[in-house]
Amino acid sequence: MADTLLMIPGPTPVSAEVLAALAEPVRSHTGDANATTMREIQVMLRGLVGSDAARVHAFAGSGTLAMEAALVNHAGPGDRVLVISHGFFGDRFAEIATTLGMRADVVRAEWGRHASLQEVGVAIAAGPPPAIVCITHVDTSSGVLARCADLARVVRDGAPDAVIVVDGVCATGGIEESMDAWDVDVVLTGAQKALGVPPGLALLAVSQRAVRRRAEIGTVRSYYADLARWDRSVDDPRVYFSTHAVSMLRALQVSLDGVVAEGLEERFERHRRVADALREGMGELGFAPLTDDELLAPTLSVLRLPEGVDDAALRRGMAERGVVIAPCLGPWAGSGVRIGHMGAITEREVARTLEAAAMAVAD
Ligand SMILES: Cc1ncc(COP(=O)(O)O)c(C=O)c1O
């Protein structure tokens, strides 16, 4: 890793192997080498999201494009979208839905707390069945790890045909996800967080239920993000729809090879271990999680500043020592900091972060 250690909750540091992949000669977007890369990515991402049957899309863009694609392909203007929001990124789903002319209803949890399952059930029953229900697996603003299985069960009880969308941007690759077991329809993510690749890819795993919904809708209000237009190149990556992000895909393949070599269980366990170490060390310096204890995510920590420690001064002091962390958002801005610990992060980077934090606090 380079001299500056990126401990923000994405983008995350990238391994030397992934950087080396980015330096390889550019390939043809319709050639066999890229097709092999794409097919391997599809298989490995299916493993990460827990669905052998999911269709995997990987195109140039970011997490927000994946969110937009998850909405625009599965509902039309006027359709009801129910958003279960645990913070800034949950609310973004509602903004996208409204922008697309859909009707967005939001069950909004208090920051740092979990949405009430009962309120979700009531919201579903209160209107026409939602075409789409959105859940953010880990909201990077509040640090809340959503109870996806419980939420999906409540949604299925009240709205059996809903397309359930899970935003895995701050989770996929660092926390177990089980599309089939949860009976959810889309898990989306970007490359730059727990997958340990630079920003630049929008990734979606899509269920057969969602594929049927897309077919029923006919024309959708997007060209590039229309998953049906990408379909032939998902089946055969040598078929052109829009130029594949060949170098980014190669970097993702190398990163996913590393995920497979590490082992999924081992990787998820490392994320839990590293999170515990970071929180324990920061706890000794007086930083306590703003997020409810039982909702803490293995991928990032959102921590309250101790009395007398200034947000900007702390982050500046740590940056001067080569460690970059992030400010809080929304109602917590100024009263806490966010530290990412996902992807390639190990105990070594946590130790360096704790050292920088201790010195900056002492200052
Ligand atoms: C949970 C979550 N969802 C969506 C996004 C949006 O992704 P992007 O910034 O890649 O568009 C982010 C970005 O941090 C995120 O943390």
JSON list of N, CA and C and ligand atoms in Angstrom, two decimals, residues 62-64 67 89 92 136 138 140 167 169-170 192-193, ligand 1:
[
{"chain": "A", "resi": 62, "resn": "SER", "atom": "N", "xyz": [-20.82, 3.84, -11.46]},
{"chain": "A", "resi": 62, "resn": "SER", "atom": "CA", "xyz": [-20.54, 3.78, -10.02]},
{"chain": "A", "resi": 62, "resn": "SER", "atom": "C", "xyz": [-21.76, 3.16, -9.32]},
{"chain": "A", "resi": 63, "resn": "GLY", "atom": "N", "xyz": [-21.71, 3.16, -8.00]},
{"chain": "A", "resi": 63, "resn": "GLY", "atom": "CA", "xyz": [-22.80, 2.57, -7.23]},
{"chain": "A", "resi": 63, "resn": "GLY", "atom": "C", "xyz": [-24.14, 3.23, -7.54]},
{"chain": "A", "resi": 64, "resn": "THR", "atom": "N", "xyz": [-24.10, 4.55, -7.71]},
{"chain": "A", "resi": 64, "resn": "THR", "atom": "CA", "xyz": [-25.36, 5.28, -7.96]},
{"chain": "A", "resi": 64, "resn": "THR", "atom": "C", "xyz": [-25.98, 4.84, -9.28]},
{"chain": "A", "resi": 67, "resn": "MET", "atom": "N", "xyz": [-27.75, 1.70, -8.61]},
{"chain": "A", "resi": 67, "resn": "MET", "atom": "CA", "xyz": [-29.02, 1.96, -7.93]},
{"chain": "A", "resi": 67, "resn": "MET", "atom": "C", "xyz": [-30.08, 2.39, -8.94]},
{"chain": "A", "resi": 89, "resn": "PHE", "atom": "N", "xyz": [-27.82, 7.11, 2.15]},
{"chain": "A", "resi": 89, "resn": "PHE", "atom": "CA", "xyz": [-27.89, 6.33, 0.91]},
{"chain": "A", "resi": 89, "resn": "PHE", "atom": "C", "xyz": [-29.24, 5.66, 0.73]},
{"chain": "A", "resi": 92, "resn": "ARG", "atom": "N", "xyz": [-31.22, 8.28, -0.84]},
{"chain": "A", "resi": 92, "resn": "ARG", "atom": "CA", "xyz": [-30.89, 8.46, -2.26]},
{"chain": "A", "resi": 92, "resn": "ARG", "atom": "C", "xyz": [-31.79, 7.61, -3.16]},
{"chain": "A", "resi": 136, "resn": "THR", "atom": "N", "xyz": [-30.86, -0.88, 2.08]},
{"chain": "A", "resi": 136, "resn": "THR", "atom": "CA", "xyz": [-29.41, -0.64, 2.01]},
{"chain": "A", "resi": 136, "resn": "THR", "atom": "C", "xyz": [-28.76, -1.59, 3.02]},
{"chain": "A", "resi": 138, "resn": "VAL", "atom": "N", "xyz": [-25.62, -1.98, 4.18]},
{"chain": "A", "resi": 138, "resn": "VAL", "atom": "CA", "xyz": [-24.95, -1.15, 5.19]},
{"chain": "A", "resi": 138, "resn": "VAL", "atom": "C", "xyz": [-25.04, 0.29, 4.71]},
{"chain": "A", "resi": 140, "resn": "THR", "atom": "N", "xyz": [-23.66, 3.67, 4.65]},
{"chain": "A", "resi": 140, "resn": "THR", "atom": "CA", "xyz": [-22.32, 4.18, 4.93]},
{"chain": "A", "resi": 140, "resn": "THR", "atom": "C", "xyz": [-22.36, 5.49, 5.71]},
{"chain": "A", "resi": 167, "resn": "ASP", "atom": "N", "xyz": [-28.93, -2.71, -1.73]},
{"chain": "A", "resi": 167, "resn": "ASP", "atom": "CA", "xyz": [-27.71, -1.95, -2.04]},
{"chain": "A", "resi": 167, "resn": "ASP", "atom": "C", "xyz": [-26.58, -2.54, -1.20]},
{"chain": "A", "resi": 169, "resn": "VAL", "atom": "N", "xyz": [-23.35, -1.75, -1.69]},
{"chain": "A", "resi": 169, "resn": "VAL", "atom": "CA", "xyz": [-22.14, -0.98, -2.00]},
{"chain": "A", "resi": 169, "resn": "VAL", "atom": "C", "xyz": [-21.13, -1.03, -0.84]},
{"chain": "A", "resi": 170, "resn": "CYS", "atom": "N", "xyz": [-21.63, -0.96, 0.40]},
{"chain": "A", "resi": 170, "resn": "CYS", "atom": "CA", "xyz": [-20.71, -0.96, 1.55]},
{"chain": "A", "resi": 170, "resn": "CYS", "atom": "C", "xyz": [-20.69, -2.34, 2.23]},
{"chain": "A", "resi": 192, "resn": "GLN", "atom": "N", "xyz": [-15.46, -0.14, -5.57]},
{"chain": "A", "resi": 192, "resn": "GLN", "atom": "CA", "xyz": [-14.43, 0.59, -4.80]},
{"chain": "A", "resi": 192, "resn": "GLN", "atom": "C", "xyz": [-14.46, 0.39, -3.30]},
{"chain": "A", "resi": 193, "resn": "LYS", "atom": "N", "xyz": [-15.27, -0.53, -2.81]},
{"chain": "A", "resi": 193, "resn": "LYS", "atom": "CA", "xyz": [-15.32, -0.66, -1.34]},
{"chain": "A", "resi": 193, "resn": "LYS", "atom": "C", "xyz": [-14.77, -2.01, -0.91]},
{"chain": "B", "resi": 1, "resn": "LIG", "atom": "C1", "xyz": [-24.26, 2.34, 0.67]},
{"chain": "B", "resi": 1, "resn": "LIG", "atom": "C2", "xyz": [-23.94, 3.16, -0.54]},
{"chain": "B", "resi": 1, "resn": "LIG", "atom": "N1", "xyz": [-24.78, 3.14, -1.57]},
{"chain": "B", "resi": 1, "resn": "LIG", "atom": "C3", "xyz": [-24.54, 3.84, -2.68]},
{"chain": "B", "resi": 1, "resn": "LIG", "atom": "C4", "xyz": [-23.42, 4.62, -2.82]},
{"chain": "B", "resi": 1, "resn": "LIG", "atom": "C5", "xyz": [-23.18, 5.40, -4.06]},
{"chain": "B", "resi": 1, "resn": "LIG", "atom": "O1", "xyz": [-22.10, 4.87, -4.75]},
{"chain": "B", "resi": 1, "resn": "LIG", "atom": "P1", "xyz": [-21.20, 5.78, -5.72]},
{"chain": "B", "resi": 1, "resn": "LIG", "atom": "O2", "xyz": [-20.60, 6.86, -4.89]},
{"chain": "B", "resi": 1, "resn": "LIG", "atom": "O3", "xyz": [-20.20, 4.80, -6.24]},
{"chain": "B", "resi": 1, "resn": "LIG", "atom": "O4", "xyz": [-22.08, 6.32, -6.79]},
{"chain": "B", "resi": 1, "resn": "LIG", "atom": "C6", "xyz": [-22.51, 4.68, -1.76]},
{"chain": "B", "resi": 1, "resn": "LIG", "atom": "C7", "xyz": [-21.29, 5.51, -1.86]},
{"chain": "B", "resi": 1, "resn": "LIG", "atom": "O5", "xyz": [-20.55, 5.69, -0.94]},
{"chain": "B", "resi": 1, "resn": "LIG", "atom": "C8", "xyz": [-22.78, 3.93, -0.60]},
{"chain": "B", "resi": 1, "resn": "LIG", "atom": "O6", "xyz": [-21.93, 3.96, 0.43]}
]
